[in-house]
PDB file of C-alpha atoms in Angstrom:
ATOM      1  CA  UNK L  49     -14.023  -8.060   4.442  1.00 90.00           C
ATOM      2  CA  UNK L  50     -11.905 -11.262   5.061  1.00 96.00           C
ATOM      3  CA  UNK L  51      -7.912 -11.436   5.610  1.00 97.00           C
ATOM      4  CA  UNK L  52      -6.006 -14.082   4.556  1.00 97.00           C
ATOM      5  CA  UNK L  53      -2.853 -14.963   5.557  1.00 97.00           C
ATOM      6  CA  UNK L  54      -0.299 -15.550   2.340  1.00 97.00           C
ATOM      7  CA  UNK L  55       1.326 -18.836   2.240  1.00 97.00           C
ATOM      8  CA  UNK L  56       5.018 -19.082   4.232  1.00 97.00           C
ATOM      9  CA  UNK L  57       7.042 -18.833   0.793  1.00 97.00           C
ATOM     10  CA  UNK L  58       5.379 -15.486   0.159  1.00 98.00           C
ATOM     11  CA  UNK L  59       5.718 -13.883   3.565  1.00 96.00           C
ATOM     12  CA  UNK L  60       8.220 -11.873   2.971  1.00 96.00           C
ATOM     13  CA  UNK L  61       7.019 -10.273   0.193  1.00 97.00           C
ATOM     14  CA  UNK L  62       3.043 -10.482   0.357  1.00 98.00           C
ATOM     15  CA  UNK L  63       1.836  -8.856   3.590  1.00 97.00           C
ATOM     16  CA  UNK L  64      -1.564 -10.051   3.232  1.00 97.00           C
ATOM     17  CA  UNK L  65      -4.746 -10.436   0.685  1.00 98.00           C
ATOM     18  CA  UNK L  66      -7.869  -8.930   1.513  1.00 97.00           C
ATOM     19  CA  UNK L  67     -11.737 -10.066  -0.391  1.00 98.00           C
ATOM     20  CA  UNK L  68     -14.246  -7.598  -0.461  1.00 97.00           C
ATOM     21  CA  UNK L  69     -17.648  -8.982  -1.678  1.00 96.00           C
ATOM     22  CA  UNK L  70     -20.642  -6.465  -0.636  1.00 95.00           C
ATOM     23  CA  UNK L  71     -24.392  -5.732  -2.387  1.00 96.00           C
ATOM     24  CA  UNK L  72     -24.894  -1.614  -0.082  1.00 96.00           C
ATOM     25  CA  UNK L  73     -23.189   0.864  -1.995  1.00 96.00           C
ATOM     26  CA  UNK L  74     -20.486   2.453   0.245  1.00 94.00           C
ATOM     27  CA  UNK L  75     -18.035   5.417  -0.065  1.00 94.00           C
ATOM     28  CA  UNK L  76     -14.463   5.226   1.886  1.00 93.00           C
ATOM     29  CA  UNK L  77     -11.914   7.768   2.566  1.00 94.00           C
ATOM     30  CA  UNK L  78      -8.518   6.757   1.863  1.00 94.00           C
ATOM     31  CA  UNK L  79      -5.189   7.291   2.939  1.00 93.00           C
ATOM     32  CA  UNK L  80      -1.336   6.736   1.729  1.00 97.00           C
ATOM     33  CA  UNK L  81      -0.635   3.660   3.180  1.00 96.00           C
ATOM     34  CA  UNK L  82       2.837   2.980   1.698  1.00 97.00           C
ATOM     35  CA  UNK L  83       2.318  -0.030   0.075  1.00 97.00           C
ATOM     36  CA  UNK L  84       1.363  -0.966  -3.551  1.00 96.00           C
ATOM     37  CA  UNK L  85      -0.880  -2.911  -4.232  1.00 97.00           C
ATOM     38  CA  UNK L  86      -2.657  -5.533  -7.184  1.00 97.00           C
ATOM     39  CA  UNK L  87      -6.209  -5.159  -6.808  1.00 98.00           C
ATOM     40  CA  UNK L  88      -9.012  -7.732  -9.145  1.00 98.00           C
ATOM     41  CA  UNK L  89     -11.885  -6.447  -9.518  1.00 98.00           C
ATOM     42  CA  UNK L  90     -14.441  -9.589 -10.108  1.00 97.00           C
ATOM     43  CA  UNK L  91     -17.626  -7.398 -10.485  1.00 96.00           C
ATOM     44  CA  UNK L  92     -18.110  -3.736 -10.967  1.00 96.00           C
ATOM     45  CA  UNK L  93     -14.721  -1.804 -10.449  1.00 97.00           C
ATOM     46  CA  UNK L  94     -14.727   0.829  -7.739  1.00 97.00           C
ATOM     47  CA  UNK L  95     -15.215   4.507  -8.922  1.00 96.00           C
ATOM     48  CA  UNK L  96     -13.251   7.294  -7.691  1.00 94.00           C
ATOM     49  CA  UNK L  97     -15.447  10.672  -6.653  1.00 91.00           C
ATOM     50  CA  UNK L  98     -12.074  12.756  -7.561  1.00 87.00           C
ATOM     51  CA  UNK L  99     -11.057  11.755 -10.712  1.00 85.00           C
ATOM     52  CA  UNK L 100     -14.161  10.834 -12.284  1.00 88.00           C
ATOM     53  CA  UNK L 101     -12.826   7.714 -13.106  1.00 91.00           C
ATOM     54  CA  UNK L 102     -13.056   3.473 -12.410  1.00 94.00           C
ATOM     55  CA  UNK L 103     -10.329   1.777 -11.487  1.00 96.00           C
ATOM     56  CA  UNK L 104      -9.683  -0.616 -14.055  1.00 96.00           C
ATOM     57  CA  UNK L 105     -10.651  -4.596 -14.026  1.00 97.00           C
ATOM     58  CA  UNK L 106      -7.139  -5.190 -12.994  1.00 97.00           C
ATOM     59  CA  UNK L 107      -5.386  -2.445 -11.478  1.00 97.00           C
ATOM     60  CA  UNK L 108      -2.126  -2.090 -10.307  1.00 97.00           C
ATOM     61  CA  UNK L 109      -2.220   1.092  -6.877  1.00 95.00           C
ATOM     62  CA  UNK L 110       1.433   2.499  -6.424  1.00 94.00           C
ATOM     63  CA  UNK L 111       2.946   4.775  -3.738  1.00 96.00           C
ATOM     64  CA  UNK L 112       0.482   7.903  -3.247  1.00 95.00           C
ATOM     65  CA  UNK L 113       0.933  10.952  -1.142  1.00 95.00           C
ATOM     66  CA  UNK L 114      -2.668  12.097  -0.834  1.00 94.00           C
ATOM     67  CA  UNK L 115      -6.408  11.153   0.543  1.00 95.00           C
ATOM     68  CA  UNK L 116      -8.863   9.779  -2.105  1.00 94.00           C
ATOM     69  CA  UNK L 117     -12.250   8.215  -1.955  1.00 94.00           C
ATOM     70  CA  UNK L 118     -13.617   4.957  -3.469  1.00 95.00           C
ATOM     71  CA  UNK L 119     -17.125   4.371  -3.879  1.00 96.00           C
ATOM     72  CA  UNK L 120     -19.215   1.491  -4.853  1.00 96.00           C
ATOM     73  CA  UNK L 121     -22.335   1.170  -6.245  1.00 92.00           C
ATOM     74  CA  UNK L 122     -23.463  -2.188  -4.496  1.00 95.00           C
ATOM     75  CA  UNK L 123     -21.824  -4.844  -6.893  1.00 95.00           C
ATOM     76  CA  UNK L 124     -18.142  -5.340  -5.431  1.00 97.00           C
ATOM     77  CA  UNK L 125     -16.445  -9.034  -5.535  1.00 97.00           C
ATOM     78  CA  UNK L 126     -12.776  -7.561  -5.200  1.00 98.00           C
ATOM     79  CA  UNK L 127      -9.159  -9.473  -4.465  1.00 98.00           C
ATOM     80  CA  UNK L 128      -6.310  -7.379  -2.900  1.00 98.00           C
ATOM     81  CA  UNK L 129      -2.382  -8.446  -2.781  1.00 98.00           C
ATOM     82  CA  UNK L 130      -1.075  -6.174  -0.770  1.00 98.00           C
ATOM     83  CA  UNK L 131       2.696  -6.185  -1.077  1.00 97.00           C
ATOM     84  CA  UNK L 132       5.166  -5.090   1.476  1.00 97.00           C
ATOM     85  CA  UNK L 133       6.632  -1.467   0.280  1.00 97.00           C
ATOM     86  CA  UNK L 134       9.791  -2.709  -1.463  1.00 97.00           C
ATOM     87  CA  UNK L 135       8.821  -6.358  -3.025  1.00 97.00           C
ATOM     88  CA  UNK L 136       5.930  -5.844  -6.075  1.00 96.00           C
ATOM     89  CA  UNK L 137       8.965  -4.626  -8.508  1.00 95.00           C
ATOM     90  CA  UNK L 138       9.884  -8.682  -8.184  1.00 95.00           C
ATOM     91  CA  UNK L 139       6.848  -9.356  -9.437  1.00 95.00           C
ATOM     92  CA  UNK L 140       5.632  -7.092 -12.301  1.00 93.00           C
ATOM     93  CA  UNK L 141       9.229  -6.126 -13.652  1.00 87.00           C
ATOM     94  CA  UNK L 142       8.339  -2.792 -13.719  1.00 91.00           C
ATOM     95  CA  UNK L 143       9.956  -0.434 -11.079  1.00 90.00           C
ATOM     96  CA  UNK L 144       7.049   1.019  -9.101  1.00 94.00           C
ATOM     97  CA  UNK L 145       8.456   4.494  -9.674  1.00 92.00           C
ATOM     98  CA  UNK L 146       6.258   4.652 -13.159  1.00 91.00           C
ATOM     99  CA  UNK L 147       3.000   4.140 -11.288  1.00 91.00           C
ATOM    100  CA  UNK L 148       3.523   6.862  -8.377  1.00 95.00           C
ATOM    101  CA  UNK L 149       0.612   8.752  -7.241  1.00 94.00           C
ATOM    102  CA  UNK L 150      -1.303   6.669  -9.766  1.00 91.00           C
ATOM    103  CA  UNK L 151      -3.642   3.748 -10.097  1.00 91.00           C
ATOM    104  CA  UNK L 152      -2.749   2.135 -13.538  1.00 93.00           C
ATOM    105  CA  UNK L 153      -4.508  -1.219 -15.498  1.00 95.00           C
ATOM    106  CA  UNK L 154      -2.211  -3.974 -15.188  1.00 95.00           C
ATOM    107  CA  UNK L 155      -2.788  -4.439 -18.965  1.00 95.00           C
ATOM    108  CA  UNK L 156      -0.708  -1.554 -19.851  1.00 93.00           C
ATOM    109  CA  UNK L 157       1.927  -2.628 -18.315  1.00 92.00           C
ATOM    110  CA  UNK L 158       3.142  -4.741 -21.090  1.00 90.00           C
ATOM    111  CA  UNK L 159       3.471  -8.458 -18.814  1.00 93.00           C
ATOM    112  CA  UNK L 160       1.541 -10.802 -21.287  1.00 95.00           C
ATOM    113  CA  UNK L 161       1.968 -13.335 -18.363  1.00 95.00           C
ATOM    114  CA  UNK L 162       0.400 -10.835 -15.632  1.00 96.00           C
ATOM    115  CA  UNK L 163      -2.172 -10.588 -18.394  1.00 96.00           C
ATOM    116  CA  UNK L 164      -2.913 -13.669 -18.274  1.00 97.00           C
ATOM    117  CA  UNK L 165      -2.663 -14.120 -14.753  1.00 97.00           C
ATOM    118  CA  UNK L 166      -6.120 -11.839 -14.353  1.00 97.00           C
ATOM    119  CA  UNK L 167      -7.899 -13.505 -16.948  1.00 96.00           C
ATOM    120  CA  UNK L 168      -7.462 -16.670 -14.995  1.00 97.00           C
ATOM    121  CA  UNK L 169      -8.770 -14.438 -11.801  1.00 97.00           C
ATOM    122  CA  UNK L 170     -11.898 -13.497 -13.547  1.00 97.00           C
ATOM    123  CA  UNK L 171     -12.465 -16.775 -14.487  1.00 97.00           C
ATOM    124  CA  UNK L 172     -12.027 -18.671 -11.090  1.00 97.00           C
ATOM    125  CA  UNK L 173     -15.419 -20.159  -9.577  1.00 96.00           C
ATOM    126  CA  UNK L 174     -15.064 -18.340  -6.364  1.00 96.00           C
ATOM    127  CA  UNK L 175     -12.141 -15.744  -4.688  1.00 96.00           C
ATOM    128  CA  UNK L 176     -10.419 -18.390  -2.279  1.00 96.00           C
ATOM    129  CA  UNK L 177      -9.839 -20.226  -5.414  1.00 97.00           C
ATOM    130  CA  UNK L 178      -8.671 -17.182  -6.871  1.00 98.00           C
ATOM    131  CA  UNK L 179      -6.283 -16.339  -3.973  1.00 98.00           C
ATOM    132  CA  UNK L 180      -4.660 -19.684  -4.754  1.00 98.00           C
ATOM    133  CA  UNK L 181      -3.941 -18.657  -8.209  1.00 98.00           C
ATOM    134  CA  UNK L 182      -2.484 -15.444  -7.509  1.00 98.00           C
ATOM    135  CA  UNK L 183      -0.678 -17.601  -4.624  1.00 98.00           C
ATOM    136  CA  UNK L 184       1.003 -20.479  -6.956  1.00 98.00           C
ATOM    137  CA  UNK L 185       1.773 -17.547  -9.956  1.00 98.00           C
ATOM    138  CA  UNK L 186       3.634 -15.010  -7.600  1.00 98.00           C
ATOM    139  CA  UNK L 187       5.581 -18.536  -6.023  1.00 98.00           C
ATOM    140  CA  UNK L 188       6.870 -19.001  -9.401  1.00 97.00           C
ATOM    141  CA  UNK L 189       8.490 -15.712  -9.461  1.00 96.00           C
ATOM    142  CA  UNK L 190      10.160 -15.278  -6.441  1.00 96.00           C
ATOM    143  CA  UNK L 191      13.745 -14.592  -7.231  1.00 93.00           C
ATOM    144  CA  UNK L 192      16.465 -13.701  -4.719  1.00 85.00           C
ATOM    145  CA  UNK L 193      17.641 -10.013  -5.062  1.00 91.00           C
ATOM    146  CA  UNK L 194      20.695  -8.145  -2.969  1.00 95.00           C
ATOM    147  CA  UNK L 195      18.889  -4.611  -3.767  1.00 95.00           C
ATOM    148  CA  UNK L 196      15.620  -6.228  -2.480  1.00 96.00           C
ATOM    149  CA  UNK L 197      17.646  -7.251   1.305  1.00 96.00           C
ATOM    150  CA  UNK L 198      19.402  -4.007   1.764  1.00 97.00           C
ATOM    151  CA  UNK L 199      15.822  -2.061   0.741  1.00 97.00           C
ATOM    152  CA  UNK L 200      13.988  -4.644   2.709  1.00 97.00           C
ATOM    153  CA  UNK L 201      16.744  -3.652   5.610  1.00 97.00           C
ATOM    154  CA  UNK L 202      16.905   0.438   5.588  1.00 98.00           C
ATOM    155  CA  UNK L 203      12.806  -0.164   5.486  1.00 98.00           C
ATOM    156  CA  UNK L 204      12.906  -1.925   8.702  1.00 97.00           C
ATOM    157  CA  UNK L 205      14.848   0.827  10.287  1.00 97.00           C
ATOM    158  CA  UNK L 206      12.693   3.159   8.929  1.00 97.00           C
ATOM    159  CA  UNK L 207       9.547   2.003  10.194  1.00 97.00           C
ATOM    160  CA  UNK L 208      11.190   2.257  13.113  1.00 95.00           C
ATOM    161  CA  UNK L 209      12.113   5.434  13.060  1.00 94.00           C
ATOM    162  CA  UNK L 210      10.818   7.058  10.293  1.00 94.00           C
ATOM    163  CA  UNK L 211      12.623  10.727  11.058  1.00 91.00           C
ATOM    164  CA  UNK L 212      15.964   8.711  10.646  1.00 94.00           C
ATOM    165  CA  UNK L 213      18.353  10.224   7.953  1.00 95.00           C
ATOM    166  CA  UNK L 214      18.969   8.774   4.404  1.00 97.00           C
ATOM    167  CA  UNK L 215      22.338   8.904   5.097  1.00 97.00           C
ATOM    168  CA  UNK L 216      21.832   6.378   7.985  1.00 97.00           C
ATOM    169  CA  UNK L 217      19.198   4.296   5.894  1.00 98.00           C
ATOM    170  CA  UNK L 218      22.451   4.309   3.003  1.00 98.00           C
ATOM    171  CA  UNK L 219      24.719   2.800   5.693  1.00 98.00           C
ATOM    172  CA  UNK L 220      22.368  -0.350   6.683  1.00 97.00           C
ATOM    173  CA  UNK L 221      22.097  -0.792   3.141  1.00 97.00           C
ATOM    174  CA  UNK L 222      25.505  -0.579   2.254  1.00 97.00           C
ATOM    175  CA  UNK L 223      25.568   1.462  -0.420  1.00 97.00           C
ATOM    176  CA  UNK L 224      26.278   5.194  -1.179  1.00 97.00           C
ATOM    177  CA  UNK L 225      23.268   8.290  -0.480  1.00 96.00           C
ATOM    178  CA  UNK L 226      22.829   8.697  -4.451  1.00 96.00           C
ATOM    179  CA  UNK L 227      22.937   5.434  -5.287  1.00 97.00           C
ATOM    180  CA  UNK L 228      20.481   4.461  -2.001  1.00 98.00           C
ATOM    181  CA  UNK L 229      18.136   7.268  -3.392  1.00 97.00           C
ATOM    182  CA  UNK L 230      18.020   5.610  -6.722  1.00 96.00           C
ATOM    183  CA  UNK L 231      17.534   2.286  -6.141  1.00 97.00           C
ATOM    184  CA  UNK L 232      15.037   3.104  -2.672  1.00 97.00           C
ATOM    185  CA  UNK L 233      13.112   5.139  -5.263  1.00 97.00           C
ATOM    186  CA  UNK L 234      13.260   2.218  -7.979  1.00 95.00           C
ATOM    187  CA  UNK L 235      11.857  -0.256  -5.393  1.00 96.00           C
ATOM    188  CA  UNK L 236       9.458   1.278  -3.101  1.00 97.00           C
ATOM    189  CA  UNK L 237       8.132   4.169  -5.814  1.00 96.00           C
ATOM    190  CA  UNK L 238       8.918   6.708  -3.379  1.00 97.00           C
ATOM    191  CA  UNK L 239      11.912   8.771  -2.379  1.00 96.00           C
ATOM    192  CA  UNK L 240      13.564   8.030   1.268  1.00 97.00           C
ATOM    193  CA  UNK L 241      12.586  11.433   2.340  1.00 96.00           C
ATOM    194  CA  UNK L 242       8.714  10.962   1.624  1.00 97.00           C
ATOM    195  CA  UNK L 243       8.088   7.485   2.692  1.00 97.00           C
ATOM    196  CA  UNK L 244       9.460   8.886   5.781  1.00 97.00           C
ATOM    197  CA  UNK L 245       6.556  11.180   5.906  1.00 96.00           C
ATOM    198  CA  UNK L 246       3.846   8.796   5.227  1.00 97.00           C
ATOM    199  CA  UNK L 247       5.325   6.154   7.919  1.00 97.00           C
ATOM    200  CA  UNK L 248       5.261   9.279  10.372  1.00 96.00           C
ATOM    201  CA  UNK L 249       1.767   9.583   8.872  1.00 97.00           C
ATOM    202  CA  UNK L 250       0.740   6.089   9.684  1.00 97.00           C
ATOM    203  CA  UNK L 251       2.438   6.113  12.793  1.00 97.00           C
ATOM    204  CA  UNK L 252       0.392   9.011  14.146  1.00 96.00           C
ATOM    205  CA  UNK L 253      -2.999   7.064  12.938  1.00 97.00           C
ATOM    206  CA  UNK L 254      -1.638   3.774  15.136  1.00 97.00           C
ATOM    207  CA  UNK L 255      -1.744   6.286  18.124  1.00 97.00           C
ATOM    208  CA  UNK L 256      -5.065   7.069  17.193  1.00 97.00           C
ATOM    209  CA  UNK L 257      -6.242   3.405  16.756  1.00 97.00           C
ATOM    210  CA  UNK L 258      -5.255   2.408  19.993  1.00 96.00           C
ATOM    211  CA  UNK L 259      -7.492   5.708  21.605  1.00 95.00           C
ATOM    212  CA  UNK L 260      -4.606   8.719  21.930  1.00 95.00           C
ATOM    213  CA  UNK L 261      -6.653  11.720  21.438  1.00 94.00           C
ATOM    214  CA  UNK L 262      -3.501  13.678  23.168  1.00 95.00           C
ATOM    215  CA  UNK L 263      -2.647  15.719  20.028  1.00 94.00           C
ATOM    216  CA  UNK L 264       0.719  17.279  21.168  1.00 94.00           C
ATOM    217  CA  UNK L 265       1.858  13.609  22.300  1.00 95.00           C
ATOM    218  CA  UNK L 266       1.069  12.153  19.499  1.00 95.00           C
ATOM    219  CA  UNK L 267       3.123  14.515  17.232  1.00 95.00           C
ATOM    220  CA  UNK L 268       5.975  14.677  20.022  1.00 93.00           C
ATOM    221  CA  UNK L 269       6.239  11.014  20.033  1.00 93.00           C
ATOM    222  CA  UNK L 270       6.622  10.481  16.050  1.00 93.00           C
ATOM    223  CA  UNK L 271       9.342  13.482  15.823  1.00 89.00           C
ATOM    224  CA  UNK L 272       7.425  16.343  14.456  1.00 92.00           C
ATOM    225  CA  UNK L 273       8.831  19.560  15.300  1.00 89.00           C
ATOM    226  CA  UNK L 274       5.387  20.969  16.969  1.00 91.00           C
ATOM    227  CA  UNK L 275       1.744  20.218  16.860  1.00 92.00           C
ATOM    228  CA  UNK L 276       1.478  22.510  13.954  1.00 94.00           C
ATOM    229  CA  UNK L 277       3.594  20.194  11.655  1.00 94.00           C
ATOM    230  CA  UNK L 278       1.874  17.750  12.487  1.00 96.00           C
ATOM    231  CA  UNK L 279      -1.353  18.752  11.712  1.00 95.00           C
ATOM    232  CA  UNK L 280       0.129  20.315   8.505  1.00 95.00           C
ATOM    233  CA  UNK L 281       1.188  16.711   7.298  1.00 95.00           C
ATOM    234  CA  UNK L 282      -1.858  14.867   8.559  1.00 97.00           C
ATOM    235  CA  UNK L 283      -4.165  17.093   7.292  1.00 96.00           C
ATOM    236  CA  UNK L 284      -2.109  16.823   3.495  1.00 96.00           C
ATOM    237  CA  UNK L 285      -2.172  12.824   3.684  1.00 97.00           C
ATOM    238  CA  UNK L 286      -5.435  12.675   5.181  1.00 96.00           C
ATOM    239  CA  UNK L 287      -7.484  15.762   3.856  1.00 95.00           C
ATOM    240  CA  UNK L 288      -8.586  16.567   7.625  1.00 96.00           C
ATOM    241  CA  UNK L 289      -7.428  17.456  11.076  1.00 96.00           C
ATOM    242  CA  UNK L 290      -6.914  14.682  13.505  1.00 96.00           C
ATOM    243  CA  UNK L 291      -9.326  15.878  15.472  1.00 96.00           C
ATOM    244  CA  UNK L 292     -12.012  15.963  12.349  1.00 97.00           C
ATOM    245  CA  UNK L 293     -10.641  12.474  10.855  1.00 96.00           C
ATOM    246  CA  UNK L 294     -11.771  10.980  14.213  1.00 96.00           C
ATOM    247  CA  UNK L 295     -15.079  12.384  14.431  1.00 95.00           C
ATOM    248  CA  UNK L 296     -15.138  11.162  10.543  1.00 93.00           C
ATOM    249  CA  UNK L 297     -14.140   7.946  11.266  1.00 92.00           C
ATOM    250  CA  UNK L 298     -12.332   5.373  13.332  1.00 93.00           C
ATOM    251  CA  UNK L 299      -8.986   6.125  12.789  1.00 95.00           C
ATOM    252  CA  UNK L 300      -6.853   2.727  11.297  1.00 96.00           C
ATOM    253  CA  UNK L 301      -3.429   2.257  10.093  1.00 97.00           C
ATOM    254  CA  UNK L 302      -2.909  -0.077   7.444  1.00 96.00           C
ATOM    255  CA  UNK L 303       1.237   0.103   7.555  1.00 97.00           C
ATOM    256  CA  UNK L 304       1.187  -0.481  11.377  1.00 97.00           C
ATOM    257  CA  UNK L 305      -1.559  -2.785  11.683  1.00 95.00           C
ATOM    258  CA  UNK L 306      -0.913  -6.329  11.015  1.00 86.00           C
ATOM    259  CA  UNK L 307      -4.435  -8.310  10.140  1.00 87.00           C
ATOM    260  CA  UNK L 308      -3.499 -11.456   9.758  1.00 75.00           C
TER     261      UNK L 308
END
């Protein structure tokens, strides 16, 4: 897999892209990682053991609050944009609230310039030149936005913290608890409350990633009441103890970890 690193106009909305080209089938567990994501598939789309399904060509991945696998069958050429949890609504005009805990085609969405936007993708000679596409066509669209700062700002505190109150998420974005609710939930796809719970979540995986194996410290450290919540949550976002996630595999958090 290679990272690449979005150019300095996009930074604050694009975290990072990510190009998957592989010829071995594989299968990967997956996690929440609060963040949506655009995802090009350039040869065979990946298939989803749970569903039954493919994702589509050009698929759109919004907020999700459970463990899935992909699988591929040894023809993947894929492009990722993975967006930072507040910013893809800029992008798609379509509040990421529609597509929670779902994976939708990009064609539904009814952008005819998004639309065309893949078809230039799947044309491209090769995915760097692709990445440059996607680059110059998300550019175009940047827009400023006061709901975007004050979402963008509560998120920061949240990431922080992630057990911090909505009331005191409202207050750094200057606006009242129903009317924070609305608009957090218009933005990110997710209420406060839950995207709490999944940065907890990813939190807990960081510890992991950098070797913690200390169970009760881990879940002490990210504010759950006892080891037993804990392992309640992790094993609903995850599918699997912590313990049995890392004798699965190595643990990773994509919300904490910064590739590029």
């Amino acid at each position: 897999m290679r990272i690449y690193k979005p150019k300095e106009e996009l930074r604050p909305y694009v975290r990072y892209f990510w190009v998957l080209e592989s010829d071995e089938p594989f299968s990967v567990l997956t996690f929440p990682i609060g963040c949506s994501q655009m995802i090009f598939h350039r040869r065979t789309p990946l298939f989803i053991p749970e569903s039954s399904s493919r994702q589509d060509r050009f698929t759109i991945s919004g907020q999700v609050n459970f463990p899935a696998h992909i699988a591929s069958e040894g023809d993947t050429e894929m492009i990722v944009a993975v967006f930072y949890p507040h910013t893809i609504k800029m992008f798609i005009d379509t509040p990421p609230s529609a597509f929670y805990n779902r994976e939708i085609s990009g064609y539904d969405i009814g952008n005819k310039q998004l639309n065309l936007l893949a078809d230039r993708i799947f044309d491209c000679a090769d995915s760097e030149t692709a990445i440059s596409v996607i680059e110059q066509w998300l550019i175009d669209r940047i827009t400023s936005s006061l709901n975007i700062e004050r979402i963008g700002a509560s998120l920061t505190a949240l990431l922080l913290s992630p057990s911090v109150s909505v009331e005191n998420l409202a207050g750094i974005a200057c606006l009242g608890r129903k009317q924070y609710g609305r608009l957090f939930r218009e933005y990110v796809g997710i209420n406060p409350k839950e995207y709490g719970r999944i940065a907890r979540f990813q939190q807990a995986l960081r510890m992991m990633q950098l070797g913690s194996r200390d169970y009760a410290d881990i879940a002490y450290a990210n504010g759950y009441s006892d080891q037993s919540h804990f392992i309640r949550d992790f094993r609903q976002f995850s599918g699997m103890t912590p313990k049995q996630l890392a004798e699965y595999q190595t643990p990773y958090s994509d919300l904490y970890t910064v590739p590029v």
